[in-house]
Coordinates of C-alpha atoms and ligand atoms in Angstrom, one line a residue:
M82 CA 43.4 -16.0 -5.7
G83 CA 45.7 -13.1 -6.7
E84 CA 44.6 -9.6 -6.5
V85 CA 41.0 -9.1 -7.6
R86 CA 39.9 -6.0 -9.5
V87 CA 36.4 -5.8 -10.8
R88 CA 34.3 -3.1 -12.2
F89 CA 30.7 -2.1 -12.9
A90 CA 30.6 0.0 -16.0
P91 CA 27.0 1.0 -16.8
S92 CA 26.0 3.3 -19.6
P93 CA 24.1 6.3 -18.2
T94 CA 21.2 5.9 -20.6
G95 CA 18.5 5.1 -18.1
P96 CA 17.9 4.3 -14.5
L97 CA 19.6 1.2 -12.9
H98 CA 17.7 -1.8 -14.0
I99 CA 17.4 -5.1 -12.2
G100 CA 19.8 -6.7 -14.6
G101 CA 22.4 -4.0 -14.1
A102 CA 21.9 -4.1 -10.4
R103 CA 22.5 -7.9 -10.4
S104 CA 25.8 -7.4 -12.4
A105 CA 26.9 -4.8 -10.0
L106 CA 26.0 -7.0 -7.0
F107 CA 27.9 -10.1 -8.4
N108 CA 31.0 -7.9 -9.0
W109 CA 30.7 -6.4 -5.6
L110 CA 30.2 -9.8 -3.8
F111 CA 33.2 -11.2 -5.7
A112 CA 35.4 -8.2 -4.8
R113 CA 34.4 -8.3 -1.1
R114 CA 34.7 -12.1 -1.0
H115 CA 38.3 -11.9 -2.2
G116 CA 39.3 -8.6 -0.5
G117 CA 39.5 -7.1 -4.0
T118 CA 38.8 -3.7 -5.5
M119 CA 35.5 -2.6 -6.9
I120 CA 35.5 0.1 -9.5
V121 CA 32.5 2.1 -10.8
R122 CA 32.9 4.0 -14.0
M123 CA 30.6 5.3 -16.8
E124 CA 30.4 4.2 -20.4
D125 CA 29.0 7.4 -21.7
T126 CA 30.2 7.4 -25.3
D127 CA 26.6 7.3 -26.6
L128 CA 26.3 11.1 -26.8
N129 CA 22.6 11.1 -27.7
R130 CA 21.4 8.8 -25.0
S131 CA 23.7 9.5 -22.1
A132 CA 22.5 12.0 -19.5
E133 CA 23.9 13.2 -16.2
E134 CA 20.6 12.6 -14.4
Y135 CA 20.9 8.9 -15.3
E136 CA 24.4 8.7 -13.9
A137 CA 23.2 10.3 -10.7
M138 CA 20.2 7.9 -10.5
I139 CA 22.5 4.8 -11.1
L140 CA 24.9 5.9 -8.4
E141 CA 22.1 6.7 -6.0
A142 CA 20.6 3.2 -6.6
L143 CA 24.0 1.5 -6.0
R144 CA 24.4 3.4 -2.7
W145 CA 20.9 2.6 -1.6
L146 CA 21.6 -1.1 -2.3
G147 CA 24.7 -0.8 -0.1
L148 CA 27.1 -1.5 -3.0
D149 CA 30.0 0.7 -2.3
W150 CA 33.1 1.1 -4.5
D151 CA 36.8 1.7 -3.9
E152 CA 37.7 3.5 -7.1
G153 CA 35.7 5.4 -9.5
I154 CA 33.2 8.2 -9.9
G155 CA 32.8 10.3 -6.8
V156 CA 35.6 8.3 -5.0
G157 CA 38.5 9.0 -7.4
G158 CA 41.5 6.7 -7.7
P159 CA 44.7 6.1 -9.6
H160 CA 43.0 5.7 -12.9
A161 CA 40.8 8.8 -12.9
P162 CA 38.9 10.1 -14.7
Y163 CA 36.3 7.4 -14.7
R164 CA 33.9 8.6 -17.4
Q165 CA 34.8 7.5 -20.9
R166 CA 34.1 10.9 -22.4
E167 CA 36.8 12.4 -20.1
R168 CA 39.3 9.8 -21.2
L169 CA 39.6 10.6 -24.9
D170 CA 43.2 11.7 -24.5
I171 CA 44.1 8.4 -22.9
Y172 CA 42.7 6.5 -25.9
R173 CA 44.4 8.6 -28.5
P174 CA 47.9 6.9 -28.4
Y175 CA 46.3 3.5 -28.7
I176 CA 44.4 4.6 -31.8
D177 CA 47.5 6.0 -33.3
R178 CA 49.4 2.8 -32.5
L179 CA 46.8 0.6 -34.1
L180 CA 46.7 2.8 -37.2
N181 CA 50.5 2.9 -37.5
E182 CA 50.8 -0.8 -37.2
G183 CA 48.2 -1.4 -39.8
K184 CA 45.9 -3.1 -37.3
A185 CA 43.3 -0.4 -37.9
Y186 CA 42.5 1.8 -40.8
L187 CA 40.6 4.9 -41.8
C188 CA 37.1 4.3 -43.3
F189 CA 35.4 6.9 -45.3
C190 CA 32.3 5.0 -46.2
S191 CA 29.0 6.9 -46.0
E192 CA 25.9 5.6 -44.3
E193 CA 24.4 4.9 -47.8
E194 CA 27.4 2.9 -48.9
L195 CA 27.3 0.8 -45.7
E196 CA 23.6 0.3 -46.1
A197 CA 24.1 -1.0 -49.7
G198 CA 26.7 -3.4 -48.3
R199 CA 24.2 -4.7 -45.7
Q200 CA 21.6 -5.2 -48.4
E201 CA 24.0 -7.1 -50.6
L202 CA 24.9 -9.5 -47.8
S203 CA 21.3 -10.0 -46.8
A204 CA 20.4 -10.8 -50.5
R205 CA 23.0 -13.5 -50.3
G206 CA 21.6 -14.7 -47.0
E207 CA 24.7 -13.7 -45.1
L208 CA 25.0 -11.9 -41.8
P209 CA 25.8 -8.2 -41.9
R210 CA 29.4 -7.3 -41.7
Y211 CA 31.7 -4.7 -43.2
L212 CA 32.7 -5.7 -46.7
G213 CA 36.1 -4.0 -46.6
K214 CA 35.8 -1.2 -49.1
C215 CA 38.4 1.0 -47.3
R216 CA 40.5 -1.8 -46.0
N217 CA 43.3 -1.3 -48.5
L218 CA 43.2 2.5 -49.1
T219 CA 46.7 3.9 -49.5
A220 CA 48.0 6.5 -47.2
A221 CA 47.9 9.0 -50.1
A222 CA 44.3 8.2 -50.9
C223 CA 43.4 8.8 -47.3
R224 CA 45.2 12.1 -47.2
E225 CA 43.4 13.1 -50.3
K226 CA 40.0 12.3 -48.9
Q227 CA 40.8 14.1 -45.7
A228 CA 42.0 17.2 -47.6
A229 CA 38.7 17.1 -49.5
G230 CA 36.9 17.4 -46.1
Y231 CA 35.8 13.8 -45.6
R232 CA 35.7 12.6 -42.0
A233 CA 37.0 9.2 -41.3
A234 CA 36.0 6.6 -38.8
V235 CA 38.6 4.1 -37.6
R236 CA 38.0 0.4 -38.3
F237 CA 39.7 -2.5 -36.6
R238 CA 41.3 -4.9 -39.1
V239 CA 40.0 -8.2 -38.1
P240 CA 42.6 -10.9 -38.9
E241 CA 41.3 -13.5 -41.3
G242 CA 40.8 -17.2 -40.5
Q243 CA 41.3 -17.1 -36.8
L244 CA 39.6 -18.9 -34.1
V245 CA 38.7 -16.6 -31.2
V246 CA 38.1 -18.5 -28.0
V247 CA 36.5 -17.1 -24.9
N248 CA 37.2 -19.2 -21.8
D249 CA 34.3 -18.1 -19.8
L250 CA 34.1 -18.9 -16.1
V251 CA 30.4 -19.5 -16.3
R252 CA 29.8 -20.7 -19.9
G253 CA 33.0 -22.6 -20.4
R254 CA 34.8 -22.5 -23.8
V255 CA 33.0 -20.5 -26.4
E256 CA 34.4 -20.3 -29.9
F257 CA 34.0 -17.6 -32.6
E258 CA 35.3 -17.5 -36.2
S259 CA 37.1 -14.2 -36.9
D260 CA 35.8 -14.4 -40.5
G261 CA 32.2 -13.9 -39.3
I262 CA 33.0 -10.7 -37.4
G263 CA 33.9 -8.2 -40.1
D264 CA 36.1 -5.1 -39.6
F265 CA 34.4 -3.1 -36.9
I266 CA 34.5 0.6 -36.0
I267 CA 36.6 1.5 -33.0
V268 CA 36.4 5.3 -33.4
K269 CA 33.4 7.0 -35.0
S270 CA 33.9 9.8 -37.4
D271 CA 33.1 12.3 -34.6
G272 CA 36.3 11.1 -32.8
I273 CA 34.4 9.2 -30.1
P274 CA 35.5 5.6 -29.5
T275 CA 32.9 2.8 -29.6
Y276 CA 32.0 0.7 -26.6
N277 CA 34.0 -2.4 -27.8
F278 CA 37.2 -0.4 -28.0
A279 CA 37.0 1.9 -25.0
V280 CA 35.9 -0.9 -22.7
V281 CA 39.1 -2.8 -23.5
L282 CA 41.3 0.2 -23.0
D283 CA 39.7 1.0 -19.7
D284 CA 39.8 -2.6 -18.4
A285 CA 43.4 -3.0 -19.4
E286 CA 44.5 0.4 -18.0
M287 CA 42.7 -0.2 -14.8
N288 CA 44.1 -3.7 -14.5
V289 CA 40.7 -5.3 -14.2
T290 CA 41.2 -9.0 -13.5
H291 CA 37.6 -10.3 -13.8
I292 CA 34.9 -9.1 -16.1
I293 CA 31.5 -10.1 -14.7
R294 CA 28.7 -8.9 -16.8
G295 CA 25.4 -9.9 -18.6
E296 CA 25.3 -12.6 -21.2
E297 CA 24.2 -10.1 -23.8
H298 CA 27.8 -9.0 -23.9
L299 CA 29.2 -12.5 -24.8
S300 CA 28.9 -11.7 -28.5
N301 CA 31.0 -8.6 -28.0
T302 CA 33.7 -10.5 -26.3
P303 CA 35.5 -11.9 -29.5
R304 CA 35.9 -8.3 -30.8
Q305 CA 37.3 -7.2 -27.5
L306 CA 39.7 -10.2 -27.4
L307 CA 41.0 -9.2 -30.8
I308 CA 41.8 -5.8 -29.5
Y309 CA 43.5 -7.2 -26.4
R310 CA 45.6 -9.3 -28.7
A311 CA 46.4 -6.5 -31.1
L312 CA 47.6 -4.3 -28.3
G313 CA 49.4 -7.0 -26.4
F314 CA 47.3 -6.6 -23.2
T315 CA 46.9 -9.3 -20.6
V316 CA 43.4 -10.8 -21.1
P317 CA 41.2 -10.8 -18.0
Q318 CA 38.9 -13.6 -17.0
F319 CA 35.4 -13.4 -18.3
A320 CA 32.2 -14.5 -16.5
H321 CA 29.0 -13.9 -18.5
I322 CA 26.0 -14.2 -16.2
S323 CA 22.7 -15.4 -17.6
L324 CA 19.8 -13.3 -18.8
I325 CA 17.0 -12.5 -16.4
L326 CA 13.7 -13.7 -17.7
G327 CA 10.1 -12.9 -16.7
E328 CA 7.9 -15.8 -15.5
D329 CA 6.7 -16.4 -19.0
R330 CA 10.4 -17.0 -19.9
S331 CA 10.7 -14.0 -22.2
K332 CA 13.3 -11.4 -21.5
M333 CA 12.4 -9.4 -18.4
S334 CA 10.9 -6.1 -19.4
K335 CA 8.4 -3.4 -18.3
R336 CA 5.6 -5.7 -19.2
H337 CA 6.5 -8.0 -16.3
G338 CA 6.4 -5.3 -13.7
A339 CA 8.9 -2.9 -12.1
V340 CA 12.3 -3.1 -13.8
S341 CA 14.3 -0.4 -12.1
V342 CA 15.8 -0.4 -8.7
A343 CA 14.3 3.0 -8.0
Q344 CA 10.8 1.6 -8.7
Y345 CA 11.3 -1.1 -6.1
R346 CA 12.5 1.5 -3.7
R347 CA 9.5 3.7 -4.3
L348 CA 7.2 0.7 -3.8
G349 CA 8.7 0.2 -0.4
Y350 CA 11.1 -2.8 -0.9
L351 CA 14.1 -2.9 1.4
P352 CA 17.6 -2.9 0.0
E353 CA 18.4 -6.0 2.1
A354 CA 15.6 -7.9 0.4
L355 CA 16.5 -6.8 -3.1
V356 CA 20.1 -7.7 -2.6
N357 CA 19.2 -11.1 -1.2
F358 CA 16.8 -11.7 -4.0
L359 CA 19.2 -10.5 -6.8
A360 CA 22.0 -12.6 -5.4
L361 CA 19.9 -15.7 -6.0
L362 CA 19.1 -14.7 -9.6
G363 CA 21.7 -16.9 -11.3
W364 CA 23.8 -17.8 -8.3
S365 CA 22.9 -20.6 -5.8
P366 CA 24.4 -21.3 -2.5
E367 CA 24.8 -24.8 -1.2
G368 CA 21.7 -26.1 0.5
E369 CA 18.1 -25.0 0.4
R370 CA 18.3 -21.8 2.4
E371 CA 17.1 -18.7 0.8
I372 CA 17.4 -15.9 3.3
F373 CA 21.0 -14.5 3.5
S374 CA 22.4 -11.4 5.1
V375 CA 24.8 -9.4 3.0
Q376 CA 27.7 -10.7 5.2
E377 CA 26.6 -14.2 4.5
L378 CA 26.4 -13.6 0.8
V379 CA 29.9 -12.2 0.9
Q380 CA 31.2 -15.2 2.7
Q381 CA 29.6 -17.7 0.3
F382 CA 29.6 -16.1 -3.1
S383 CA 31.6 -17.9 -5.8
L384 CA 31.5 -17.8 -9.6
E385 CA 31.6 -21.6 -9.7
R386 CA 28.0 -21.6 -8.4
V387 CA 26.8 -19.2 -11.0
S388 CA 24.4 -21.0 -13.3
K389 CA 24.5 -21.1 -17.1
S390 CA 20.7 -21.3 -17.4
P391 CA 18.6 -18.2 -17.5
A392 CA 17.4 -16.8 -14.2
V393 CA 13.6 -16.4 -13.8
F394 CA 12.4 -13.4 -11.9
N395 CA 9.8 -14.6 -9.5
F396 CA 7.8 -11.7 -8.1
D397 CA 6.1 -13.8 -5.4
K398 CA 9.5 -14.8 -4.1
L399 CA 10.7 -11.2 -4.0
K400 CA 7.5 -10.2 -2.1
W401 CA 7.9 -13.1 0.3
M402 CA 11.6 -12.1 0.9
N403 CA 10.7 -8.5 1.4
S404 CA 7.9 -9.3 3.9
H405 CA 10.5 -11.3 5.8
Y406 CA 12.8 -8.3 6.1
L407 CA 9.9 -6.0 6.8
R408 CA 9.0 -8.1 9.8
Q409 CA 12.5 -7.6 11.2
L410 CA 12.2 -3.9 11.1
P411 CA 11.8 -1.8 14.3
A412 CA 8.2 -0.4 14.5
S413 CA 9.4 3.2 14.0
E414 CA 11.4 2.3 10.8
L415 CA 8.5 0.4 9.4
S416 CA 6.2 3.3 10.1
A417 CA 8.7 5.8 8.5
L418 CA 8.8 3.6 5.4
C419 CA 5.0 3.5 5.2
L420 CA 4.3 7.1 6.0
P421 CA 4.8 8.5 2.5
H422 CA 2.4 6.0 1.2
L423 CA -0.2 6.9 3.8
A424 CA 0.3 10.5 3.0
E425 CA 0.0 9.9 -0.7
A426 CA -3.3 8.1 -0.2
G427 CA -4.5 11.1 1.8
L428 CA -4.9 9.2 5.0
V429 CA -2.2 11.0 7.0
E430 CA -0.9 14.5 6.7
A431 CA 2.7 14.7 5.2
E432 CA 4.1 16.1 8.5
P433 CA 2.1 14.6 11.3
S434 CA 2.4 15.8 14.9
P435 CA 4.5 13.6 17.2
Q436 CA 1.3 12.3 18.8
R437 CA -0.2 11.4 15.5
L438 CA 3.0 9.8 14.5
A439 CA 3.0 7.6 17.5
W440 CA -0.6 6.6 16.6
V441 CA 0.4 5.9 13.0
E442 CA 3.2 3.7 14.2
R443 CA 0.8 1.5 16.2
V444 CA -1.6 1.4 13.2
V445 CA 1.2 0.3 10.9
A446 CA 2.4 -2.3 13.3
T447 CA -1.0 -4.0 13.1
A448 CA -0.3 -4.6 9.4
R449 CA 3.2 -5.9 9.8
E450 CA 2.4 -9.6 9.2
H451 CA 0.4 -8.8 6.1
L452 CA 2.7 -6.4 4.4
E453 CA 4.8 -7.4 1.4
Y454 CA 5.9 -3.9 0.4
A455 CA 5.2 -0.5 1.9
A456 CA 3.0 0.7 -0.9
Q457 CA 0.4 -1.8 0.1
I458 CA -0.1 -0.1 3.5
P459 CA -3.1 2.1 2.7
G460 CA -5.2 -0.9 1.7
L461 CA -4.2 -2.8 4.8
V462 CA -5.0 -0.1 7.4
Q463 CA -8.0 1.7 5.8
D464 CA -10.2 0.5 8.7
F465 CA -8.4 2.8 11.0
F466 CA -9.2 5.9 8.9
G467 CA -12.4 7.9 8.2
E468 CA -15.6 8.7 9.9
E469 CA -18.0 6.7 7.8
V470 CA -18.8 3.1 7.4
T471 CA -19.5 1.5 4.1
L472 CA -20.9 -2.0 4.0
D473 CA -19.0 -4.3 1.7
P474 CA -21.8 -5.7 -0.6
Q475 CA -19.7 -8.9 -1.2
D476 CA -19.5 -9.6 2.5
T477 CA -22.6 -11.6 3.3
D478 CA -21.4 -12.3 6.9
A479 CA -21.2 -8.6 7.4
A480 CA -24.8 -8.0 6.3
E481 CA -25.9 -10.9 8.5
A482 CA -24.1 -9.5 11.6
L483 CA -26.2 -6.3 11.4
R484 CA -29.5 -8.2 11.0
F485 CA -29.6 -9.8 14.4
E486 CA -32.6 -8.7 16.3
T487 CA -30.3 -7.3 19.0
S488 CA -28.0 -5.5 16.6
P489 CA -29.5 -2.0 16.8
A490 CA -29.6 -2.2 20.6
V491 CA -26.0 -3.4 20.9
I492 CA -24.7 -0.7 18.6
A493 CA -26.7 2.1 20.3
R494 CA -25.7 1.0 23.8
F495 CA -22.1 0.6 23.0
R496 CA -22.1 4.0 21.5
E497 CA -23.5 5.6 24.6
K498 CA -20.9 3.8 26.7
A499 CA -18.1 4.9 24.4
L500 CA -19.2 8.5 24.7
E501 CA -18.4 8.4 28.3
F502 CA -14.7 8.2 27.5
N503 CA -12.2 10.6 26.0
E504 CA -9.6 7.9 25.6
W505 CA -9.4 4.2 26.4
D506 CA -6.9 1.4 26.1
E507 CA -7.6 -2.1 24.8
E508 CA -8.4 -3.4 28.2
T509 CA -11.0 -0.7 29.0
A510 CA -12.5 -1.0 25.5
R511 CA -12.9 -4.7 25.9
E512 CA -14.4 -4.4 29.3
T513 CA -16.9 -1.8 28.2
L514 CA -18.1 -4.0 25.3
K515 CA -18.4 -6.9 27.6
E516 CA -20.6 -4.9 30.0
V517 CA -22.8 -4.0 27.1
G518 CA -23.2 -7.7 26.3
K519 CA -24.0 -8.5 29.9
E520 CA -26.5 -5.7 30.2
L521 CA -28.4 -6.7 27.1
G522 CA -27.9 -10.5 27.5
V523 CA -26.0 -10.8 24.2
K524 CA -22.7 -12.6 23.6
G525 CA -20.6 -14.2 20.9
K526 CA -21.2 -13.2 17.3
P527 CA -24.2 -10.9 17.9
L528 CA -22.0 -8.9 20.2
F529 CA -18.5 -8.9 18.8
M530 CA -19.2 -9.4 15.1
T531 CA -22.0 -6.9 15.1
V532 CA -19.7 -4.2 16.6
R533 CA -16.9 -5.1 14.2
V534 CA -19.2 -4.7 11.2
A535 CA -20.8 -1.6 12.6
L536 CA -17.3 -0.1 12.9
T537 CA -15.7 -1.2 9.6
G538 CA -18.4 -2.5 7.3
K539 CA -16.5 -5.8 7.1
S540 CA -16.7 -9.1 8.9
H541 CA -13.0 -9.6 9.0
G542 CA -10.0 -7.5 9.8
R543 CA -7.6 -6.7 12.7
D544 CA -8.2 -7.8 16.2
L545 CA -11.3 -6.1 17.5
N546 CA -9.7 -4.8 20.7
T547 CA -6.8 -3.3 18.8
L548 CA -9.2 -1.7 16.5
L549 CA -11.3 -0.2 19.3
A550 CA -8.2 1.1 21.1
L551 CA -6.7 2.7 18.1
L552 CA -9.9 4.2 16.8
G553 CA -10.5 5.7 20.3
P554 CA -13.9 6.0 22.0
Q555 CA -15.0 9.2 20.2
L556 CA -14.5 7.9 16.7
V557 CA -15.9 4.6 17.7
A558 CA -19.1 6.4 18.8
R559 CA -19.3 8.4 15.6
R560 CA -18.9 5.4 13.4
L561 CA -21.5 3.5 15.4
Q562 CA -23.9 6.4 15.1
H563 CA -23.3 6.4 11.3
T564 CA -24.1 2.7 11.1
L565 CA -27.3 3.2 13.2
L566 CA -28.5 5.8 10.8
L567 CA -27.7 3.4 7.9
L568 CA -29.7 0.7 9.6
Q569 CA -32.6 3.0 10.2
G570 CA -32.5 3.9 6.5
L571 CA -32.6 0.3 5.6
T572 CA -35.6 -0.6 7.8
G573 CA -37.4 2.8 8.0
Ligands
LIG790 N1 28.1 -0.3 -20.6 C1 27.8 -1.7 -20.7 C2 26.4 -1.9 -20.2 O1 25.9 -1.0 -19.6 C3 28.7 -2.5 -19.8 C4 29.4 -3.6 -20.6 C5 30.5 -4.2 -19.8 O2 30.4 -4.5 -18.6 O3 31.5 -4.5 -20.5 O4 25.8 -2.9 -20.5

């Protein structure tokens, strides 16, 4: 393949969504696969909806995902500037050229006139398009209008009776009739170019070779192709990747769950997991494997294996993938990822001492196998926090474990023994409990289950020895005391 130049060109009108992230990723993988160039620029011509904060959020999300770029915002490059609003001077000569060659014309229609046209078409059961009122205004008539203070938009003169063919690398040959398109605005009356126009000028000026973007832009492509033709530009290759659907097969939206990359980041997903997951949304490698490192994705990615059918966003699969990557994480990193969630739940102070941090790391490690994303951590480790014990009313085994005849004695004796220690490790804790059993002639469930329930209120949970070690003898004693009082309350 010759030189590859691709771009990601989001509009800064919101945070980076899953769909945008997937487009960015496919472009990036394609660029890296072929030793090409990745460009990031902003399509900020929608003055009302674009905001600098969104631009910053999008760039931050790309960086977090590990999708770097070689030219564009923040990096610079031979085609700077990379924001459309800063490129108006670059567009001007092309607008003049189209106007001079009669390939575009000034349009003075008011919003009311345009609306009347739309109504007329809809009454005839036809699709909305511009009816051509200003198409044949003479130069003199235009000057007169302008002199009278009317502001003009610029419309592209769509040639009649032409077939516009998109040879899409994913969707194959897609045909459009030019007659259905209608002359469209390329520059609004405020002088700002529209997306369909500016995107072509940018792609052509920046020598973009492949346009990989969402299927929702397929219907824009014939308009863009007509502009390429009118200006004599080389047409790049197009690859329109399928929509992302929710599990109910409707377009993925907030209803289905988190939709922005930042939300997944906040929930404690790892960028490796999200990249792996997004890569498989519409692209499939050979074979059944699903876990791929970024390097492996770069080696294997090809547009030929991008599917035409919609990609369904499967949350369970994403969670499964993330849990896979969480399990690979060193304990300290896993702990750091979970810490903000523990702090938010009020379980750990925001800036714990080094000693406490070491303890948190061990607590978090006990949940590693159960964790799908970091925000789940408080629920998974709550047994390690707090002084009091609450019996889970649903847990009949727990209630039973406290009703053995020996239960009060086991709890009381183990409490006394625990009070003899300031600290203990798993080994000592286990031995101490066993001694209690021997002393009282109790073993099995009435010993171990009773103590577990007396400590946590539940019949299931982490390994008992780990629990004892991490709670420490003093807290163990206090919780046992608390349960003893509860039991006395029940019987007394
Ligand atoms: N600004 C467009 C979007 O965010 C990009 C379209 C394109 O890639 O051509 O959807």
